[in-house]
XYZ file of N, CA, C and O in Angstrom:
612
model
N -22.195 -17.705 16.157
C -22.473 -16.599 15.269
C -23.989 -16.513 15.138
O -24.585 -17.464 14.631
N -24.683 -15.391 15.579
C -25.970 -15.080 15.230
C -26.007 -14.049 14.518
O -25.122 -13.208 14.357
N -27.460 -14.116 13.897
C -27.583 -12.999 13.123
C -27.174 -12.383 12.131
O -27.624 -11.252 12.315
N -26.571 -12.373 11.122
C -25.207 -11.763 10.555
C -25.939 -11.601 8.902
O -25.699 -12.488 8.083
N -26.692 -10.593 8.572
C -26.794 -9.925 7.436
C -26.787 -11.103 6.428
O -27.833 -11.541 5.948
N -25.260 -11.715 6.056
C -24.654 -11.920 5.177
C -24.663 -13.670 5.642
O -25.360 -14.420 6.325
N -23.410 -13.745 4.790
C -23.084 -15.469 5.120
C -22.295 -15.455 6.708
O -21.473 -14.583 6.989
N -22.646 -16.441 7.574
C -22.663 -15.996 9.021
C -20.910 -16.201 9.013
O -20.228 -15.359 9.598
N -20.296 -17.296 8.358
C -18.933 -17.469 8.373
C -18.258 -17.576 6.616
O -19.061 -18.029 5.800
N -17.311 -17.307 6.252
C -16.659 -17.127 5.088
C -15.446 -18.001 5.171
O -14.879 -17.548 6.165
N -14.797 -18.870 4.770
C -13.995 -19.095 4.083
C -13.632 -19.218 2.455
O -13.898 -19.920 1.480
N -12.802 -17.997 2.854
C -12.030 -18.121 1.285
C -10.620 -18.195 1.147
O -9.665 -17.622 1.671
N -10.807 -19.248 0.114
C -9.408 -19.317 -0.468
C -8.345 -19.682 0.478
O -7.476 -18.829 0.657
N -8.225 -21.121 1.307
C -8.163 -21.061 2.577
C -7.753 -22.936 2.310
O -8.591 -23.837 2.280
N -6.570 -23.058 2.181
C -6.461 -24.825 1.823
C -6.477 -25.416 2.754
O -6.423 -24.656 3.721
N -6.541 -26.787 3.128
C -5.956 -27.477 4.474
C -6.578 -26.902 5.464
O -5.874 -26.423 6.352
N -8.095 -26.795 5.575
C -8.597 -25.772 6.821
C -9.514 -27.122 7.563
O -9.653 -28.262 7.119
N -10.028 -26.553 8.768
C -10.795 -27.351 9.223
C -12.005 -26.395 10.229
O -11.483 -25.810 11.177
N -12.926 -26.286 10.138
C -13.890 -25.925 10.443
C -14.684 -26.245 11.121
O -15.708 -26.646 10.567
N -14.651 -26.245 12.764
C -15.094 -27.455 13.876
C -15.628 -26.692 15.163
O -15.012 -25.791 15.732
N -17.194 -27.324 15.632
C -17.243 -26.729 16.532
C -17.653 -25.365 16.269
O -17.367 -24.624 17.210
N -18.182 -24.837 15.381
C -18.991 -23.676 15.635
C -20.675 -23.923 15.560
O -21.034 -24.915 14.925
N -21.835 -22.974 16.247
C -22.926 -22.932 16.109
C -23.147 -21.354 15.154
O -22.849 -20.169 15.302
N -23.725 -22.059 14.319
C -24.374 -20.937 13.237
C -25.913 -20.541 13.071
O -26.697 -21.403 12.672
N -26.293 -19.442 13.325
C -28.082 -19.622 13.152
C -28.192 -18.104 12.687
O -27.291 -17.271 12.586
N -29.681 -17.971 12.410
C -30.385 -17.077 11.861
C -29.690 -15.912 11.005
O -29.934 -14.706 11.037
N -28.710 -16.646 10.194
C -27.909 -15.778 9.581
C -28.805 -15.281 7.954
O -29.728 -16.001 7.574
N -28.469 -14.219 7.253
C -29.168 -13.927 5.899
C -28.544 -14.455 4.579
O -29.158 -14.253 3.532
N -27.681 -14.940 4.569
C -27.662 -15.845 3.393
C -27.310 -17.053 4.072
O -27.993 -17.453 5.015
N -25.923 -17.892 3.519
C -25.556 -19.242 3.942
C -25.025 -19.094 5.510
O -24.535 -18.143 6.120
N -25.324 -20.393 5.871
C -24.868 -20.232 7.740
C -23.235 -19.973 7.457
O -22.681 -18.938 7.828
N -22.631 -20.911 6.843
C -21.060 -21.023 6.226
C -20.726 -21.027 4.703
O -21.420 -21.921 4.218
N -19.997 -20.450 3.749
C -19.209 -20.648 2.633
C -18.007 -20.350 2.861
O -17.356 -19.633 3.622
N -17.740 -21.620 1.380
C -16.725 -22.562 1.705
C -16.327 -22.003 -0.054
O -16.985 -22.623 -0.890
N -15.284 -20.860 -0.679
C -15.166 -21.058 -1.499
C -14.044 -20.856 -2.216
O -13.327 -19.932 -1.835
N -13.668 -21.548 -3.257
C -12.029 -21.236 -3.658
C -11.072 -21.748 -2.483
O -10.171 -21.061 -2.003
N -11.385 -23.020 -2.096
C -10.624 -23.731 -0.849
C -10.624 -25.094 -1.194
O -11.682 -25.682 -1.418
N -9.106 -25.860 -1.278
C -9.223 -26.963 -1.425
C -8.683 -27.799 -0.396
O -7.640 -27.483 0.178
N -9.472 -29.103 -0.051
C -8.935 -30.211 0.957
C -9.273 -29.488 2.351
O -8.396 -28.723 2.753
N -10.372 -29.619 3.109
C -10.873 -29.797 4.178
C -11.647 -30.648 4.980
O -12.196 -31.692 4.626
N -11.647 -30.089 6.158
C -13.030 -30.687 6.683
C -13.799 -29.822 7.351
O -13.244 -28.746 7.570
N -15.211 -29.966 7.863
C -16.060 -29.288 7.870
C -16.754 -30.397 8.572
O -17.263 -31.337 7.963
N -16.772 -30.229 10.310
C -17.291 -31.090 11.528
C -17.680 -30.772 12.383
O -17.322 -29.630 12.669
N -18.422 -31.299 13.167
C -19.062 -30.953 14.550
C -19.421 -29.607 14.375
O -18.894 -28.666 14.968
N -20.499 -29.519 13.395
C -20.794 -27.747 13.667
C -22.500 -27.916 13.848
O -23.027 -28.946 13.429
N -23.322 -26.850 14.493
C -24.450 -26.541 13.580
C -24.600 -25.917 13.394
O -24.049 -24.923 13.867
N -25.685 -25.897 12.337
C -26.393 -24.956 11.274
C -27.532 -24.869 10.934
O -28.152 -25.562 10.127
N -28.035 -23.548 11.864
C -29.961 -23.571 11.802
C -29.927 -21.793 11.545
O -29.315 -20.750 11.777
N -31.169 -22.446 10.843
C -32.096 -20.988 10.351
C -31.200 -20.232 9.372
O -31.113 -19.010 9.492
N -30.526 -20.873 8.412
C -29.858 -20.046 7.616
C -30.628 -19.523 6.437
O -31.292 -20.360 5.826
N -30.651 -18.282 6.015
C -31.686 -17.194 4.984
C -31.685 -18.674 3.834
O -32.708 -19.202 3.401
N -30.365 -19.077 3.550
C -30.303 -19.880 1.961
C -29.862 -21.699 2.715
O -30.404 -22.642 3.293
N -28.968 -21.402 2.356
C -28.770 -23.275 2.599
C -27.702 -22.995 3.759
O -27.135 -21.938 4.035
N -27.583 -24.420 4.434
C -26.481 -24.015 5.428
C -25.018 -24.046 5.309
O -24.224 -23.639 6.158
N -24.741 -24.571 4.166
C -23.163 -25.137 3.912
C -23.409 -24.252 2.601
O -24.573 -24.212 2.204
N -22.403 -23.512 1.858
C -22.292 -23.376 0.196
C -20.941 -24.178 0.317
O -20.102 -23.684 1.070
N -20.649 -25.258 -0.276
C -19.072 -25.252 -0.649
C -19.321 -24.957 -2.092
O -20.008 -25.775 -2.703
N -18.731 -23.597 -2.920
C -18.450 -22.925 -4.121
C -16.580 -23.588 -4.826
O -15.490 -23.593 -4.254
N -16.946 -24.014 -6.119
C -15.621 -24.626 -6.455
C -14.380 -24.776 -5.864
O -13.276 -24.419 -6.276
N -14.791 -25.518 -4.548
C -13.723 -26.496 -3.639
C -14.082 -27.975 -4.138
O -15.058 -28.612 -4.535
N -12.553 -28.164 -3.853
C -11.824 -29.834 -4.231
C -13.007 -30.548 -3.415
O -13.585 -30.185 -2.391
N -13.192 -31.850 -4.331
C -13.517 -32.768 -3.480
C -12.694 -33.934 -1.930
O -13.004 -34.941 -1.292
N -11.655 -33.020 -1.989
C -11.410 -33.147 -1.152
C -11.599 -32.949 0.464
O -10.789 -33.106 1.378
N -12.599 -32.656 0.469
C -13.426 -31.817 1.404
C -14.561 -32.934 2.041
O -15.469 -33.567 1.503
N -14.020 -32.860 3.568
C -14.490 -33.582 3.959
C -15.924 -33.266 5.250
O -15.574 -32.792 6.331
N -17.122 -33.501 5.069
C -18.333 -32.668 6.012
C -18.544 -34.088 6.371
O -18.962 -34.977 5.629
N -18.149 -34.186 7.786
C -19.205 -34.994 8.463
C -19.559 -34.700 10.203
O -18.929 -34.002 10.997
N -20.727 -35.467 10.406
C -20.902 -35.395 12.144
C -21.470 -33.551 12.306
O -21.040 -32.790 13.173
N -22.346 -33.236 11.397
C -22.391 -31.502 11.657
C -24.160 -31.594 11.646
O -24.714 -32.609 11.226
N -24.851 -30.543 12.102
C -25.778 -30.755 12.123
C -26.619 -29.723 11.418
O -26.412 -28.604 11.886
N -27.561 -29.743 10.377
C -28.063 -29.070 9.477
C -29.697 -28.821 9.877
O -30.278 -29.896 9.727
N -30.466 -27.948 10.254
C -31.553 -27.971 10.935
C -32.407 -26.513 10.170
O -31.935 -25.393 9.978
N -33.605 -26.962 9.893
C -34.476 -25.480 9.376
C -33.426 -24.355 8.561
O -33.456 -23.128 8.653
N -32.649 -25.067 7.873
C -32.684 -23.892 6.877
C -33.101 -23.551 5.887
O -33.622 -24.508 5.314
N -33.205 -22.026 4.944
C -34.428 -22.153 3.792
C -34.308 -22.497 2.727
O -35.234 -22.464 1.918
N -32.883 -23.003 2.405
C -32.927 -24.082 0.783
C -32.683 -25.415 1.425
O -33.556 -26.256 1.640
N -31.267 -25.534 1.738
C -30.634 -26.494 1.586
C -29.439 -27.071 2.911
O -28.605 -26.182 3.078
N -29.226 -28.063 3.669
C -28.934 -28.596 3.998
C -27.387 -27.917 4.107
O -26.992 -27.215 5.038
N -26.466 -28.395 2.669
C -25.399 -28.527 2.554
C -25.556 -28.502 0.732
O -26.016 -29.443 0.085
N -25.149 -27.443 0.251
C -25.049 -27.011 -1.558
C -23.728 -27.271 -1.831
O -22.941 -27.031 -0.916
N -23.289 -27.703 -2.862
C -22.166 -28.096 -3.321
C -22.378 -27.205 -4.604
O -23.554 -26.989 -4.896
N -21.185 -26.536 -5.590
C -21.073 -26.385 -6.753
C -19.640 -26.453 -7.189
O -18.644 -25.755 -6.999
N -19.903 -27.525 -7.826
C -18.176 -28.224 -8.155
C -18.253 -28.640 -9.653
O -19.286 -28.555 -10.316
N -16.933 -29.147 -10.173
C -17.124 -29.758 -11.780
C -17.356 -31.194 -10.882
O -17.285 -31.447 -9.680
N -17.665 -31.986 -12.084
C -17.675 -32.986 -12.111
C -16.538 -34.119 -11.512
O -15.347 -34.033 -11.812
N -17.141 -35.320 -10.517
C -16.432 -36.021 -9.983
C -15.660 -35.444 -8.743
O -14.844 -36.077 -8.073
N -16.051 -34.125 -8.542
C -15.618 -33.470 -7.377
C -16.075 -33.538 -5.569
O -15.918 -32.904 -4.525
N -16.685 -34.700 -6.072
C -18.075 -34.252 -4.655
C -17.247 -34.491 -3.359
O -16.325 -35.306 -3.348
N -17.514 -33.934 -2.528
C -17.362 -33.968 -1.357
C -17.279 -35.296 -0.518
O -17.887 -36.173 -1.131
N -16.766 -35.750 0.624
C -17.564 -36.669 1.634
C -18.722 -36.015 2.360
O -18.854 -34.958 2.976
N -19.399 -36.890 2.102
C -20.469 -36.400 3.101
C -21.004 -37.560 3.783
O -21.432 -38.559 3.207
N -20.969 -37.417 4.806
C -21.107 -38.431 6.043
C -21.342 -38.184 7.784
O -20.796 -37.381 8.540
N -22.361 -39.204 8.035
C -22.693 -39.234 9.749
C -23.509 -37.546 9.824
O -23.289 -36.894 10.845
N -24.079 -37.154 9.137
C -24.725 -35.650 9.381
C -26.043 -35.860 9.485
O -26.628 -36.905 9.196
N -26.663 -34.553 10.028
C -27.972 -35.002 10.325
C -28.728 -33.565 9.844
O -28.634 -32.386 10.183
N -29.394 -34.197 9.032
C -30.601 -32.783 7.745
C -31.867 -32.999 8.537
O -32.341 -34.098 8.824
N -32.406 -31.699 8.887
C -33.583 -31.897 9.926
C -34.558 -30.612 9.151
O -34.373 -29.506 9.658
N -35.316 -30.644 8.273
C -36.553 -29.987 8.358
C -36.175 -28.885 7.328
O -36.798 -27.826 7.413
N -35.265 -29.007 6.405
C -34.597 -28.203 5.660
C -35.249 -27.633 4.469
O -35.630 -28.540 3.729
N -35.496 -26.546 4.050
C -36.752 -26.137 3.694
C -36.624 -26.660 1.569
O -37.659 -26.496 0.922
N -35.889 -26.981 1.134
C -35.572 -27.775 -0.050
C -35.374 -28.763 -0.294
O -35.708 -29.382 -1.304
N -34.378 -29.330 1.214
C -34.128 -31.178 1.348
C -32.888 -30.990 1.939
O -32.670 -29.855 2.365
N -31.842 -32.004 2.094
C -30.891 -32.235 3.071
C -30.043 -31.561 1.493
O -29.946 -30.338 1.384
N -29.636 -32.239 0.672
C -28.345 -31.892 0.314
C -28.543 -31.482 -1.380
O -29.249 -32.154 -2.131
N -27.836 -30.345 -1.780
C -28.045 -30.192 -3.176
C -26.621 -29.917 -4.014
O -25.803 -29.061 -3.677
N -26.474 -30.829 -5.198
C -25.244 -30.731 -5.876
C -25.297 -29.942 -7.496
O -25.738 -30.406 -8.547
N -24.678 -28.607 -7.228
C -24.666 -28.361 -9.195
C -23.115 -28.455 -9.646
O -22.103 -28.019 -9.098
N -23.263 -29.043 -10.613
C -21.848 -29.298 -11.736
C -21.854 -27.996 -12.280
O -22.903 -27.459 -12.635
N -20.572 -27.366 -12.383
C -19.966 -25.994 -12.588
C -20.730 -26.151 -14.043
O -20.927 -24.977 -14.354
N -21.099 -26.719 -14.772
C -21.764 -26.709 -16.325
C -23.247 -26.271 -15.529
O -23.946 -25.509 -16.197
N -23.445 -26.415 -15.044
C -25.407 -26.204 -14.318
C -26.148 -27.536 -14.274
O -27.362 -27.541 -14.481
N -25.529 -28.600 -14.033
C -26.343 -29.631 -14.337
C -26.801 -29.972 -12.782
O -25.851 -30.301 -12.072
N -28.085 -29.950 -12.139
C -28.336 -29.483 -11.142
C -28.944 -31.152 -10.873
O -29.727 -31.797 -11.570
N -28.292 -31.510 -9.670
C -28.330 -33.242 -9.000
C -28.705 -32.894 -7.593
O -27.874 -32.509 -6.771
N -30.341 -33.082 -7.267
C -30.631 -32.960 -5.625
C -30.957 -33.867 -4.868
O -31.871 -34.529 -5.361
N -30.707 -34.140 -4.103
C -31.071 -35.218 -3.299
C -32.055 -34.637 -2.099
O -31.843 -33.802 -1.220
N -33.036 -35.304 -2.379
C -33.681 -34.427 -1.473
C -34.787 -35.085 -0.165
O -35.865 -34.772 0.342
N -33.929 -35.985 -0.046
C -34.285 -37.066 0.836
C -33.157 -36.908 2.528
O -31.979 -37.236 2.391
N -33.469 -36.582 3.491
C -32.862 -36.393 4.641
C -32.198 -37.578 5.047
O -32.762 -38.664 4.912
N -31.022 -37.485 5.544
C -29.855 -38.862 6.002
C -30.815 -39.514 7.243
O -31.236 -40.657 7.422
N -30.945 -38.430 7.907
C -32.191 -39.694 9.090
C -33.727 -38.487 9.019
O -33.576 -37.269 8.919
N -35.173 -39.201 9.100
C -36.092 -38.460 9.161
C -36.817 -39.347 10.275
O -36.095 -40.100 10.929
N -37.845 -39.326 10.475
C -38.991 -39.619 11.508
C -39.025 -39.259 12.162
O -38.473 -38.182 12.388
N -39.923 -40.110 13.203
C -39.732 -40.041 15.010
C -38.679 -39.930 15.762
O -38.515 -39.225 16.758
N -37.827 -40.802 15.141
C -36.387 -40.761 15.938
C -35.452 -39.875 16.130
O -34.540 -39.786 16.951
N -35.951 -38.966 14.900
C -35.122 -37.597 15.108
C -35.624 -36.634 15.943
O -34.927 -35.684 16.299
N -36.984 -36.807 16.361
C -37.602 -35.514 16.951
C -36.463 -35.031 18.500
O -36.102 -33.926 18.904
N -36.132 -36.717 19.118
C -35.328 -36.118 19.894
C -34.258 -35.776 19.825
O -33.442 -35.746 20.745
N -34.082 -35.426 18.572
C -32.198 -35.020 18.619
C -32.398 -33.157 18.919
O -31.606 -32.600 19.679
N -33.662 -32.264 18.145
C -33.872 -31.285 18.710
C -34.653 -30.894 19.558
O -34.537 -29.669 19.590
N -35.371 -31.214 20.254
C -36.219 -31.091 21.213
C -35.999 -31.913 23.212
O -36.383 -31.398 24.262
N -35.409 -33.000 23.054
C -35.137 -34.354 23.934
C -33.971 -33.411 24.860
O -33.902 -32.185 24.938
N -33.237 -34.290 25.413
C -32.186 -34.304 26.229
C -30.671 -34.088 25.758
O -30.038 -35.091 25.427
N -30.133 -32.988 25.717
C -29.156 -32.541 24.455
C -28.108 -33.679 24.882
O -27.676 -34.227 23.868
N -27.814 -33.964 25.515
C -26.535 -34.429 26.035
C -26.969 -36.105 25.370
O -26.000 -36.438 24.689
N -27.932 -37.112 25.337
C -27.965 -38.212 24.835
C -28.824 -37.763 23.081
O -28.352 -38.405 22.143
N -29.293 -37.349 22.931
C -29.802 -36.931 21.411
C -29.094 -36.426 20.415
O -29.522 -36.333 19.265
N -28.140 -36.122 20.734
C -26.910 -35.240 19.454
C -25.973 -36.850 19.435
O -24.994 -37.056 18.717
N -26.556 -37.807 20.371
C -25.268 -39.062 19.997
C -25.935 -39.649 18.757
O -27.160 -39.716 18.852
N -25.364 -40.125 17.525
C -25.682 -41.098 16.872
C -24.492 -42.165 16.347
O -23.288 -41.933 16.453
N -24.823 -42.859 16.011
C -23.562 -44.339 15.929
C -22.441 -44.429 16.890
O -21.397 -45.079 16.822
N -22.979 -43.478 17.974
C -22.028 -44.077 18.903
C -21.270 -42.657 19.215
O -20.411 -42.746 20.091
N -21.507 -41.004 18.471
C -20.720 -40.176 18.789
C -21.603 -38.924 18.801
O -22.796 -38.986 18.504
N -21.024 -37.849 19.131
C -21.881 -36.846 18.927
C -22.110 -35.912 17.395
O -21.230 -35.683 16.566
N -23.041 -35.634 17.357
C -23.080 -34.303 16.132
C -23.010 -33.269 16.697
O -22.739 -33.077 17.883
N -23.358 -32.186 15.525
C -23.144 -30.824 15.689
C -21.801 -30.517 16.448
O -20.816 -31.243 16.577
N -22.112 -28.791 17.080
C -20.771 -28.433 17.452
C -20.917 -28.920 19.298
O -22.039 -29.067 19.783
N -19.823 -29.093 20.031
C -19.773 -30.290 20.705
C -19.269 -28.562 22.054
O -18.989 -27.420 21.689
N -19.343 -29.076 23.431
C -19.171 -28.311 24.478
C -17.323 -28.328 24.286
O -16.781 -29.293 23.747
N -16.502 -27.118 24.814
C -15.294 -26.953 24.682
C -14.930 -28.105 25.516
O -15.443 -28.612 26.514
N -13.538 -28.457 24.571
C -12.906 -29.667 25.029
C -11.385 -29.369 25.940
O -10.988 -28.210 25.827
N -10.773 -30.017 26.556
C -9.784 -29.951 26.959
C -8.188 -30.714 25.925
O -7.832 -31.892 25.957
N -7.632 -29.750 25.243
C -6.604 -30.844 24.849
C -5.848 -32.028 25.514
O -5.069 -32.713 24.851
């Protein structure tokens, strides 16, 4: 999905979903929202150059699971959460690259606004995950990130 005015992908209201394997960029608001959906996952995707943050998940369950996706130059946030309390997400094995607010931001449906704004991996070592040899640089702990070349069942 390029380009797209708006939020580049929508899920709503949408339980038991899984969200895998897409590339999202230069979209005008969020690369993906995620809202009024409970119990997912949300994997192997990326997400660059989004207008706002790249993930919204909007009051979805913490059941919701984001990992292995790749979050790159977007202009808030990484991956935004707005949930009640004790709701949070998994978030795991992802990689926040250059994100124009920080890797990940959480508000409690009251407004109580919790950011983390420290990237899951930063330095040198990341330079080659966007720039290097795509095929060994998207591996980390042993697997790939982002959204991955079509597979064969």
């Amino acid at each position: 999905i390029v380009g797209s005015g708006l939020a580049g992908m929508l899920v709503y209201d949408a339980d038991d979903t899984v969200v895998e394997d897409n590339v999202v960029c230069m979209t005008g608001e969020h690369g993906i929202e995620i809202t009024d959906s409970q119990r997912g996952e949300l994997r192997h995707n990326t997400i660059i150059q989004s207008g706002e943050s790249g993930v919204l998940l909007r009051d979805s369950s913490g059941d919701w699971r984001v990992t292995r996706n790749l979050f790159a130059s977007n202009s808030a946030f990484g991956l935004t959460r707005i949930a009640d309390e004790g709701s949070e997400p998994s978030d795991s094995q992802n990689l926040y690259w250059m994100n124009g607010n920080g890797a990940t931001e959480f508000i409690e449906a009251d407004g109580v606004d919790y950011t983390d704004v420290m990237p899951s991996f930063e330095g040198d070592a990341c330079e080659g995950v966007l720039v290097g040899d795509s095929e060994a640089a998207t591996l980390i702990e042993g697997g790939p990130i982002g959204a991955r070349q079509s597979r064969q069942p």
